[in-house]
mmCIF file of C-alpha atoms in Angstrom:
data_model
loop_
_atom_site.group_PDB
_atom_site.id
_atom_site.type_symbol
_atom_site.label_atom_id
_atom_site.label_comp_id
_atom_site.label_asym_id
_atom_site.label_seq_id
_atom_site.Cartn_x
_atom_site.Cartn_y
_atom_site.Cartn_z
ATOM 1 C CA MET V 1 21.664 -0.201 -11.069
ATOM 2 C CA THR V 2 22.752 -0.959 -14.103
ATOM 3 C CA THR V 3 21.407 1.200 -16.676
ATOM 4 C CA THR V 4 20.315 0.051 -20.359
ATOM 5 C CA LEU V 5 22.942 2.966 -21.353
ATOM 6 C CA GLU V 6 25.084 1.720 -19.779
ATOM 7 C CA GLU V 7 24.898 -2.136 -21.501
ATOM 8 C CA VAL V 8 24.333 -1.235 -24.783
ATOM 9 C CA GLY V 9 26.055 1.921 -25.243
ATOM 10 C CA ALA V 10 29.412 1.005 -25.414
ATOM 11 C CA GLY V 11 31.926 4.106 -25.837
ATOM 12 C CA VAL V 12 29.275 6.072 -25.192
ATOM 13 C CA ARG V 13 29.767 8.353 -21.771
ATOM 14 C CA ASP V 14 27.228 10.207 -19.873
ATOM 15 C CA GLU V 15 27.494 12.631 -17.321
ATOM 16 C CA PRO V 16 25.165 12.099 -14.699
ATOM 17 C CA LEU V 17 22.124 13.951 -14.026
ATOM 18 C CA THR V 18 23.354 17.464 -12.102
ATOM 19 C CA ILE V 19 21.373 19.769 -10.238
ATOM 20 C CA ALA V 20 22.568 21.674 -7.826
ATOM 21 C CA ASP V 21 24.700 20.398 -6.070
ATOM 22 C CA ARG V 22 23.825 16.554 -5.964
ATOM 23 C CA THR V 23 23.603 14.106 -8.974
ATOM 24 C CA PHE V 24 20.910 11.455 -10.408
ATOM 25 C CA ARG V 25 21.671 8.445 -11.972
ATOM 26 C CA SER V 26 17.977 8.093 -13.410
ATOM 27 C CA ARG V 27 16.864 11.611 -15.458
ATOM 28 C CA LEU V 28 13.463 10.196 -14.628
ATOM 29 C CA ILE V 29 11.680 11.623 -12.366
ATOM 30 C CA VAL V 30 8.254 10.641 -10.708
ATOM 31 C CA GLY V 31 5.480 12.329 -8.645
ATOM 32 C CA SER V 32 3.395 9.701 -6.192
ATOM 33 C CA GLY V 33 -0.212 11.230 -6.989
ATOM 34 C CA LYS V 34 -3.181 8.959 -7.361
ATOM 35 C CA TYR V 35 -1.996 5.418 -7.367
ATOM 36 C CA ARG V 36 -4.765 3.221 -6.429
ATOM 37 C CA ASP V 37 -2.729 2.590 -3.402
ATOM 38 C CA SER V 38 0.299 3.110 -2.254
ATOM 39 C CA GLU V 39 2.059 -0.040 -2.503
ATOM 40 C CA GLU V 40 1.397 -0.183 -6.293
ATOM 41 C CA MET V 41 3.292 3.827 -6.130
ATOM 42 C CA VAL V 42 6.193 2.305 -3.935
ATOM 43 C CA GLN V 43 6.291 -1.258 -7.294
ATOM 44 C CA ALA V 44 5.539 2.032 -9.702
ATOM 45 C CA ILE V 45 8.217 3.998 -8.615
ATOM 46 C CA ARG V 46 10.832 0.745 -8.170
ATOM 47 C CA ALA V 47 10.471 0.086 -11.578
ATOM 48 C CA ALA V 48 11.260 2.929 -13.121
ATOM 49 C CA GLY V 49 14.430 3.411 -11.492
ATOM 50 C CA ALA V 50 13.570 6.790 -9.815
ATOM 51 C CA GLU V 51 16.017 8.135 -7.382
ATOM 52 C CA MET V 52 13.749 11.877 -6.847
ATOM 53 C CA VAL V 53 9.699 11.635 -6.035
ATOM 54 C CA THR V 54 7.801 14.772 -5.808
ATOM 55 C CA VAL V 55 5.025 14.809 -2.713
ATOM 56 C CA ALA V 56 2.223 17.374 -1.878
ATOM 57 C CA VAL V 57 1.997 19.434 1.260
ATOM 58 C CA ARG V 58 -1.232 18.599 2.652
ATOM 59 C CA ARG V 59 -3.732 19.716 5.982
ATOM 60 C CA VAL V 60 -3.610 16.113 7.851
ATOM 61 C CA ASP V 61 -7.040 14.046 7.296
ATOM 62 C CA LEU V 62 -8.070 14.299 10.647
ATOM 63 C CA ASP V 63 -11.231 12.701 10.004
ATOM 64 C CA ALA V 64 -9.521 9.250 8.440
ATOM 65 C CA SER V 65 -8.309 6.126 10.588
ATOM 66 C CA LYS V 66 -4.975 5.990 11.559
ATOM 67 C CA GLU V 67 -3.016 5.391 7.561
ATOM 68 C CA GLU V 68 0.790 4.560 7.085
ATOM 69 C CA SER V 69 2.201 8.276 6.699
ATOM 70 C CA LEU V 70 2.818 8.508 3.220
ATOM 71 C CA LEU V 71 7.100 8.798 3.949
ATOM 72 C CA HIS V 72 6.138 4.802 5.905
ATOM 73 C CA TRP V 73 5.852 4.031 1.800
ATOM 74 C CA LEU V 74 8.125 6.217 0.337
ATOM 75 C CA ASP V 75 11.839 6.154 2.778
ATOM 76 C CA PRO V 76 14.051 8.570 2.659
ATOM 77 C CA GLU V 77 16.774 7.096 2.772
ATOM 78 C CA GLU V 78 15.747 5.573 -0.164
ATOM 79 C CA PHE V 79 14.182 8.366 -2.632
ATOM 80 C CA PHE V 80 14.223 12.075 -2.461
ATOM 81 C CA VAL V 81 11.740 13.356 -1.367
ATOM 82 C CA LEU V 82 10.748 16.191 -3.457
ATOM 83 C CA PRO V 83 7.601 18.687 -1.869
ATOM 84 C CA ASN V 84 6.193 20.636 -4.686
ATOM 85 C CA THR V 85 3.361 23.608 -3.901
ATOM 86 C CA ALA V 86 0.498 22.335 -6.304
ATOM 87 C CA GLY V 87 -2.471 23.647 -5.569
ATOM 88 C CA CYS V 88 -1.215 27.481 -5.226
ATOM 89 C CA TYR V 89 -2.666 30.335 -7.090
ATOM 90 C CA SER V 90 -0.496 32.902 -5.890
ATOM 91 C CA ALA V 91 3.179 33.366 -4.991
ATOM 92 C CA ASP V 92 2.434 33.856 -1.296
ATOM 93 C CA GLU V 93 0.357 30.722 -1.055
ATOM 94 C CA ALA V 94 3.599 29.208 -3.531
ATOM 95 C CA ILE V 95 6.066 30.341 -0.578
ATOM 96 C CA ARG V 96 3.736 29.276 2.624
ATOM 97 C CA TYR V 97 3.526 25.725 1.501
ATOM 98 C CA ALA V 98 7.685 25.977 0.273
ATOM 99 C CA ARG V 99 8.457 27.090 3.703
ATOM 100 C CA LEU V 100 6.406 24.118 5.054
ATOM 101 C CA GLY V 101 7.792 21.049 2.790
ATOM 102 C CA ARG V 102 10.830 22.149 4.270
ATOM 103 C CA ALA V 103 9.843 22.450 7.701
ATOM 104 C CA SER V 104 9.539 18.697 7.313
ATOM 105 C CA GLY V 105 13.263 18.712 7.918
ATOM 106 C CA LEU V 106 13.976 16.335 4.561
ATOM 107 C CA THR V 107 14.918 18.608 2.604
ATOM 108 C CA ASP V 108 15.275 22.255 0.785
ATOM 109 C CA TRP V 109 14.395 21.508 -2.374
ATOM 110 C CA VAL V 110 10.480 22.550 -3.819
ATOM 111 C CA LYS V 111 9.610 21.810 -6.957
ATOM 112 C CA LEU V 112 7.657 25.455 -7.669
ATOM 113 C CA GLU V 113 4.127 25.743 -8.394
ATOM 114 C CA VAL V 114 2.197 28.767 -8.949
ATOM 115 C CA ILE V 115 -1.074 28.097 -11.464
ATOM 116 C CA GLY V 116 -3.289 30.452 -13.337
ATOM 117 C CA ASP V 117 -5.895 28.725 -14.645
ATOM 118 C CA GLN V 118 -8.158 26.490 -13.345
ATOM 119 C CA ALA V 119 -9.359 24.278 -16.099
ATOM 120 C CA THR V 120 -5.714 24.301 -18.026
ATOM 121 C CA LEU V 121 -2.790 24.010 -15.001
ATOM 122 C CA LEU V 122 -0.891 26.504 -16.909
ATOM 123 C CA PRO V 123 2.125 28.470 -14.472
ATOM 124 C CA ASP V 124 1.753 32.008 -13.627
ATOM 125 C CA THR V 125 4.287 32.827 -14.901
ATOM 126 C CA ASP V 126 4.630 36.735 -13.458
ATOM 127 C CA GLY V 127 3.976 34.231 -9.788
ATOM 128 C CA LEU V 128 6.325 31.481 -10.426
ATOM 129 C CA LEU V 129 9.363 34.407 -10.844
ATOM 130 C CA GLU V 130 8.547 36.432 -7.883
ATOM 131 C CA ALA V 131 8.102 33.968 -5.887
ATOM 132 C CA THR V 132 11.122 32.016 -6.946
ATOM 133 C CA ARG V 133 13.467 34.905 -6.434
ATOM 134 C CA ILE V 134 11.972 35.230 -2.157
ATOM 135 C CA LEU V 135 12.936 31.418 -2.211
ATOM 136 C CA VAL V 136 16.370 31.775 -3.738
ATOM 137 C CA ASP V 137 16.976 34.420 -1.540
ATOM 138 C CA GLU V 138 15.798 32.350 1.051
ATOM 139 C CA GLY V 139 18.317 29.530 0.412
ATOM 140 C CA PHE V 140 15.569 27.576 -1.417
ATOM 141 C CA THR V 141 17.059 25.308 -4.630
ATOM 142 C CA VAL V 142 13.934 26.173 -6.843
ATOM 143 C CA LEU V 143 12.805 24.064 -9.358
ATOM 144 C CA PRO V 144 9.944 25.923 -11.345
ATOM 145 C CA TYR V 145 7.526 24.183 -13.334
ATOM 146 C CA THR V 146 6.484 26.858 -16.264
ATOM 147 C CA ASN V 147 5.410 26.673 -19.607
ATOM 148 C CA ASP V 148 7.770 25.925 -22.492
ATOM 149 C CA ASP V 149 8.615 29.678 -22.945
ATOM 150 C CA LEU V 150 12.402 30.570 -23.512
ATOM 151 C CA VAL V 151 11.944 34.318 -22.405
ATOM 152 C CA THR V 152 10.154 32.821 -19.430
ATOM 153 C CA ALA V 153 12.568 30.412 -18.753
ATOM 154 C CA LEU V 154 15.731 33.024 -18.961
ATOM 155 C CA LYS V 155 14.111 35.135 -16.592
ATOM 156 C CA LEU V 156 13.824 32.248 -14.631
ATOM 157 C CA GLU V 157 17.239 30.987 -14.532
ATOM 158 C CA GLU V 158 18.218 34.493 -13.802
ATOM 159 C CA ALA V 159 16.767 35.095 -10.709
ATOM 160 C CA GLY V 160 18.588 31.384 -9.630
ATOM 161 C CA ALA V 161 16.093 28.147 -10.814
ATOM 162 C CA ALA V 162 18.434 25.279 -10.319
ATOM 163 C CA ALA V 163 16.613 24.154 -13.523
ATOM 164 C CA VAL V 164 13.990 25.026 -14.894
ATOM 165 C CA MET V 165 10.465 22.600 -15.923
ATOM 166 C CA PRO V 166 8.603 22.918 -18.560
ATOM 167 C CA LEU V 167 6.013 20.912 -19.402
ATOM 168 C CA GLY V 168 5.224 18.968 -22.836
ATOM 169 C CA SER V 169 1.534 19.337 -22.224
ATOM 170 C CA PRO V 170 -0.736 20.333 -19.600
ATOM 171 C CA ILE V 171 -0.283 18.145 -16.221
ATOM 172 C CA GLY V 172 -2.698 15.191 -16.670
ATOM 173 C CA SER V 173 -3.211 15.726 -19.924
ATOM 174 C CA GLY V 174 -1.299 12.456 -22.083
ATOM 175 C CA LEU V 175 -1.044 14.477 -25.148
ATOM 176 C CA GLY V 176 2.625 14.259 -25.338
ATOM 177 C CA LEU V 177 5.156 16.499 -25.871
ATOM 178 C CA LEU V 178 3.687 18.928 -28.057
ATOM 179 C CA ASN V 179 6.250 21.719 -29.097
ATOM 180 C CA PRO V 180 9.466 19.375 -29.170
ATOM 181 C CA VAL V 181 11.099 22.406 -31.041
ATOM 182 C CA ASN V 182 10.731 24.918 -27.729
ATOM 183 C CA VAL V 183 12.198 21.857 -26.032
ATOM 184 C CA ARG V 184 15.541 22.693 -28.348
ATOM 185 C CA ILE V 185 15.874 25.906 -28.039
ATOM 186 C CA LEU V 186 16.068 26.087 -24.180
ATOM 187 C CA LYS V 187 17.918 23.373 -23.913
ATOM 188 C CA ASP V 188 20.218 25.598 -26.573
ATOM 189 C CA ARG V 189 20.517 28.740 -24.652
ATOM 190 C CA LEU V 190 19.864 27.568 -20.652
ATOM 191 C CA SER V 191 22.936 26.270 -18.871
ATOM 192 C CA VAL V 192 20.418 24.990 -15.799
ATOM 193 C CA PRO V 193 18.903 21.681 -16.602
ATOM 194 C CA VAL V 194 15.371 21.448 -18.428
ATOM 195 C CA ILE V 195 13.198 18.884 -17.319
ATOM 196 C CA VAL V 196 10.349 18.455 -18.600
ATOM 197 C CA ASP V 197 7.097 18.048 -16.916
ATOM 198 C CA ALA V 198 3.657 16.851 -17.528
ATOM 199 C CA GLY V 199 2.684 16.020 -20.683
ATOM 200 C CA VAL V 200 3.926 12.388 -20.804
ATOM 201 C CA GLY V 201 1.365 9.870 -21.710
ATOM 202 C CA THR V 202 2.812 6.800 -22.369
ATOM 203 C CA ALA V 203 6.981 5.764 -23.814
ATOM 204 C CA SER V 204 6.858 7.160 -27.118
ATOM 205 C CA ASP V 205 6.392 9.794 -25.603
ATOM 206 C CA ALA V 206 8.837 9.879 -23.181
ATOM 207 C CA CYS V 207 11.136 8.564 -25.778
ATOM 208 C CA ILE V 208 10.502 11.873 -28.231
ATOM 209 C CA THR V 209 10.687 13.850 -25.265
ATOM 210 C CA MET V 210 14.213 12.692 -24.729
ATOM 211 C CA GLU V 211 15.181 13.005 -27.634
ATOM 212 C CA GLN V 212 15.169 16.287 -28.318
ATOM 213 C CA GLY V 213 17.785 16.489 -25.248
ATOM 214 C CA ALA V 214 16.073 16.968 -22.156
ATOM 215 C CA ASP V 215 17.913 16.200 -19.509
ATOM 216 C CA ALA V 216 15.340 14.434 -17.691
ATOM 217 C CA ILE V 217 11.775 13.972 -17.735
ATOM 218 C CA LEU V 218 8.718 14.501 -14.671
ATOM 219 C CA MET V 219 5.589 12.604 -14.846
ATOM 220 C CA ASN V 220 3.368 10.931 -12.552
ATOM 221 C CA THR V 221 -0.263 10.725 -14.488
ATOM 222 C CA ALA V 222 1.212 8.505 -16.789
ATOM 223 C CA LEU V 223 2.244 5.722 -14.362
ATOM 224 C CA ALA V 224 -0.601 6.233 -12.047
ATOM 225 C CA GLU V 225 -3.363 5.661 -14.719
ATOM 226 C CA ALA V 226 -2.323 3.343 -16.423
ATOM 227 C CA GLU V 227 -4.004 0.152 -16.066
ATOM 228 C CA ARG V 228 -0.851 -1.540 -14.918
ATOM 229 C CA PRO V 229 1.365 1.147 -13.124
ATOM 230 C CA GLU V 230 4.464 -1.022 -12.880
ATOM 231 C CA ILE V 231 4.718 -1.903 -16.545
ATOM 232 C CA MET V 232 4.238 1.206 -17.428
ATOM 233 C CA ALA V 233 7.166 2.499 -15.361
ATOM 234 C CA GLY V 234 9.812 -0.460 -16.958
ATOM 235 C CA ALA V 235 8.795 0.790 -20.081
ATOM 236 C CA MET V 236 8.914 4.002 -19.689
ATOM 237 C CA ARG V 237 12.081 3.415 -17.366
ATOM 238 C CA LEU V 238 13.158 1.974 -20.609
ATOM 239 C CA ALA V 239 11.710 5.141 -23.180
ATOM 240 C CA VAL V 240 13.467 7.603 -21.215
ATOM 241 C CA GLU V 241 17.074 5.879 -21.569
ATOM 242 C CA ALA V 242 16.942 4.797 -24.998
ATOM 243 C CA GLY V 243 15.766 9.128 -25.900
ATOM 244 C CA ARG V 244 18.963 9.900 -23.954
ATOM 245 C CA LEU V 245 20.765 7.205 -25.850
ATOM 246 C CA ALA V 246 19.448 8.211 -29.567
ATOM 247 C CA TYR V 247 20.255 12.507 -28.093
ATOM 248 C CA LEU V 248 24.099 11.049 -27.689
ATOM 249 C CA ALA V 249 23.995 9.096 -30.993
ATOM 250 C CA GLY V 250 23.113 12.239 -33.006
ATOM 251 C CA ARG V 251 20.381 10.637 -35.866
ATOM 252 C CA MET V 252 20.572 11.350 -39.291
ATOM 253 C CA PRO V 253 19.439 14.170 -41.195
ATOM 254 C CA ARG V 254 15.973 14.435 -42.342
ATOM 255 C CA ARG V 255 14.570 14.501 -46.278
ATOM 256 C CA GLU V 256 11.999 14.964 -47.734
ATOM 257 C CA TRP V 257 12.670 12.365 -50.854
ATOM 258 C CA ALA V 258 14.032 8.749 -50.483
ATOM 259 C CA VAL V 259 17.543 8.115 -50.616
ATOM 260 C CA PRO V 260 18.571 4.645 -51.200
ATOM 261 C CA SER V 261 20.547 2.797 -48.716
ATOM 262 C CA SER V 262 21.927 -0.119 -51.253
ATOM 263 C CA PRO V 263 24.392 0.759 -53.935
ATOM 264 C CA LEU V 264 23.321 2.410 -57.502
ATOM 265 C CA GLY V 265 26.232 0.658 -58.475
ATOM 266 C CA GLY V 266 26.853 -3.432 -60.364
ATOM 267 C CA MET V 267 23.443 -3.894 -61.734
ATOM 268 C CA LEU V 268 22.547 -6.028 -64.093
ATOM 269 C CA SER V 269 22.114 -5.516 -67.815
ATOM 270 C CA MET L 1 -18.335 30.694 35.602
ATOM 271 C CA ILE L 2 -14.955 30.280 34.539
ATOM 272 C CA SER L 3 -14.153 27.614 31.650
ATOM 273 C CA ASP L 4 -10.855 25.933 31.708
ATOM 274 C CA GLU L 5 -11.586 25.465 27.964
ATOM 275 C CA ILE L 6 -10.414 27.779 24.842
ATOM 276 C CA GLU L 7 -11.710 27.414 21.336
ATOM 277 C CA ILE L 8 -8.718 26.602 18.342
ATOM 278 C CA LEU L 9 -9.372 26.483 14.983
ATOM 279 C CA VAL L 10 -7.147 23.066 14.244
ATOM 280 C CA ASN L 11 -7.245 22.685 9.928
ATOM 281 C CA GLY L 12 -10.204 24.824 9.819
ATOM 282 C CA GLN L 13 -12.264 23.036 12.538
ATOM 283 C CA PRO L 14 -13.745 24.283 15.377
ATOM 284 C CA ARG L 15 -11.817 22.470 18.686
ATOM 285 C CA MET L 16 -11.321 22.615 22.399
ATOM 286 C CA ALA L 17 -8.566 22.521 23.907
ATOM 287 C CA ARG L 18 -7.419 22.883 27.600
ATOM 288 C CA VAL L 19 -5.956 26.263 29.180
ATOM 289 C CA GLY L 20 -2.021 26.095 28.321
ATOM 290 C CA GLN L 21 -2.321 22.512 26.586
ATOM 291 C CA ALA L 22 0.908 22.785 24.747
ATOM 292 C CA VAL L 23 0.442 22.054 20.686
ATOM 293 C CA SER L 24 2.612 19.001 21.517
ATOM 294 C CA GLU L 25 -0.559 17.785 23.780
ATOM 295 C CA LEU L 26 -2.547 18.384 20.916
ATOM 296 C CA LEU L 27 -0.284 16.459 18.627
ATOM 297 C CA SER L 28 -0.502 13.193 21.371
ATOM 298 C CA GLU L 29 -4.410 13.550 21.857
ATOM 299 C CA LEU L 30 -4.716 13.461 17.792
ATOM 300 C CA GLU L 31 -2.074 10.860 18.058
ATOM 301 C CA LEU L 32 -0.245 12.050 15.143
ATOM 302 C CA ASP L 33 3.785 11.889 14.805
ATOM 303 C CA GLY L 34 5.107 15.350 15.688
ATOM 304 C CA ARG L 35 7.982 13.876 13.640
ATOM 305 C CA LEU L 36 5.921 13.138 10.428
ATOM 306 C CA VAL L 37 3.844 16.599 10.954
ATOM 307 C CA VAL L 38 4.759 20.541 10.543
ATOM 308 C CA VAL L 39 2.363 22.788 12.599
ATOM 309 C CA GLU L 40 1.997 26.411 11.290
ATOM 310 C CA LEU L 41 0.353 28.331 14.435
ATOM 311 C CA ASN L 42 -1.438 31.552 13.102
ATOM 312 C CA ARG L 43 0.581 30.998 10.389
ATOM 313 C CA GLN L 44 4.279 30.993 11.690
ATOM 314 C CA ILE L 45 5.129 27.520 11.770
ATOM 315 C CA LEU L 46 6.654 25.791 14.923
ATOM 316 C CA ARG L 47 9.657 24.244 14.502
ATOM 317 C CA ARG L 48 9.544 20.431 16.090
ATOM 318 C CA GLY L 49 11.568 21.915 19.751
ATOM 319 C CA GLU L 50 8.545 24.766 19.912
ATOM 320 C CA LEU L 51 6.121 22.516 20.448
ATOM 321 C CA SER L 52 5.795 21.045 23.664
ATOM 322 C CA GLU L 53 7.386 24.930 24.550
ATOM 323 C CA VAL L 54 3.785 27.703 22.849
ATOM 324 C CA LYS L 55 0.737 27.140 24.804
ATOM 325 C CA LEU L 56 -2.031 27.384 22.855
ATOM 326 C CA GLU L 57 -4.435 30.937 22.992
ATOM 327 C CA PRO L 58 -8.339 30.786 22.347
ATOM 328 C CA GLY L 59 -8.778 31.613 18.934
ATOM 329 C CA ASP L 60 -5.470 30.161 17.934
ATOM 330 C CA ARG L 61 -5.460 28.930 14.086
ATOM 331 C CA VAL L 62 -3.802 25.389 14.264
ATOM 332 C CA GLU L 63 -2.811 24.095 10.932
ATOM 333 C CA LEU L 64 -1.527 20.361 10.939
ATOM 334 C CA VAL L 65 0.124 18.995 7.239
ATOM 335 C CA ASN L 66 2.327 16.440 6.299
ATOM 336 C CA PHE L 67 2.986 14.531 2.930
ATOM 337 C CA VAL L 68 0.960 13.489 0.323
ATOM 338 C CA GLY L 69 1.448 11.709 -3.035
ATOM 339 C CA GLY L 70 1.480 14.262 -5.717
ATOM 340 C CA GLY L 71 2.684 14.522 -8.975
#
């Protein structure tokens, strides 16, 4: 698939996104939750051009009439499936869910969430660090969902995280990137990829996030709760690529006062 | 009277199983595909190859999980 970057960014050489030992052409990672139905989900994911898709681990619903399994729609041959530990409130619980996800036989990667507060879904960074250390020891490739705090991110990197995933704003809030400065600080100081996870509400949020130098974005609700998810997914794909291009291009400095764009000389007397 | 049934917990719900019933037989009874479901028995994950070997015991806590949509 040709990306916009290749079409308009003549001479711009972008590296593919590399996390641990895998490379991805798309810098847009998407979740599979909250769509109205599975068909709508897979159409949106394809329109987003996403290669990596997150999934949750839950009890089989024994009362439900036999529905198609999620993996019937999300073919692991087409998408790289990334299990999460959403809904876990302690390191032990998150580790249990991570192991269940790995037992699927699909992957030893995990998007690690250890939540510390129900209303904000902010991470419990102590539990997150503890779980990261243990899972890295067990051979997992760990992508922790964290806040946008540099010190925590450095500790996660030190603990062996393959990427860090700071929030742009709370999960499902659609408030966009509340603190662009922190993303730039993280990018400046970390060696592992910085993937902004959560908070994007619409395309401009994605673009602004990528303009800060984020390596990728993970989003779910912005697509699933759009009136037309497939079209929003297309917009997000373009926005991520536009933001990436703008970052690579290097923006002009901000100034408080006007500077004319036309020559001062040559005016009529 | 000797009963040939035992009570177990499946996803938190009480359920009767047969004495000596293998976990794989429980899955077939529930019409679940062992390739798409991960089984945890008393907090221990069972490998696919173990499903037909491990027999259910009274009071066993069985968790059957799969992937669902999530972010």
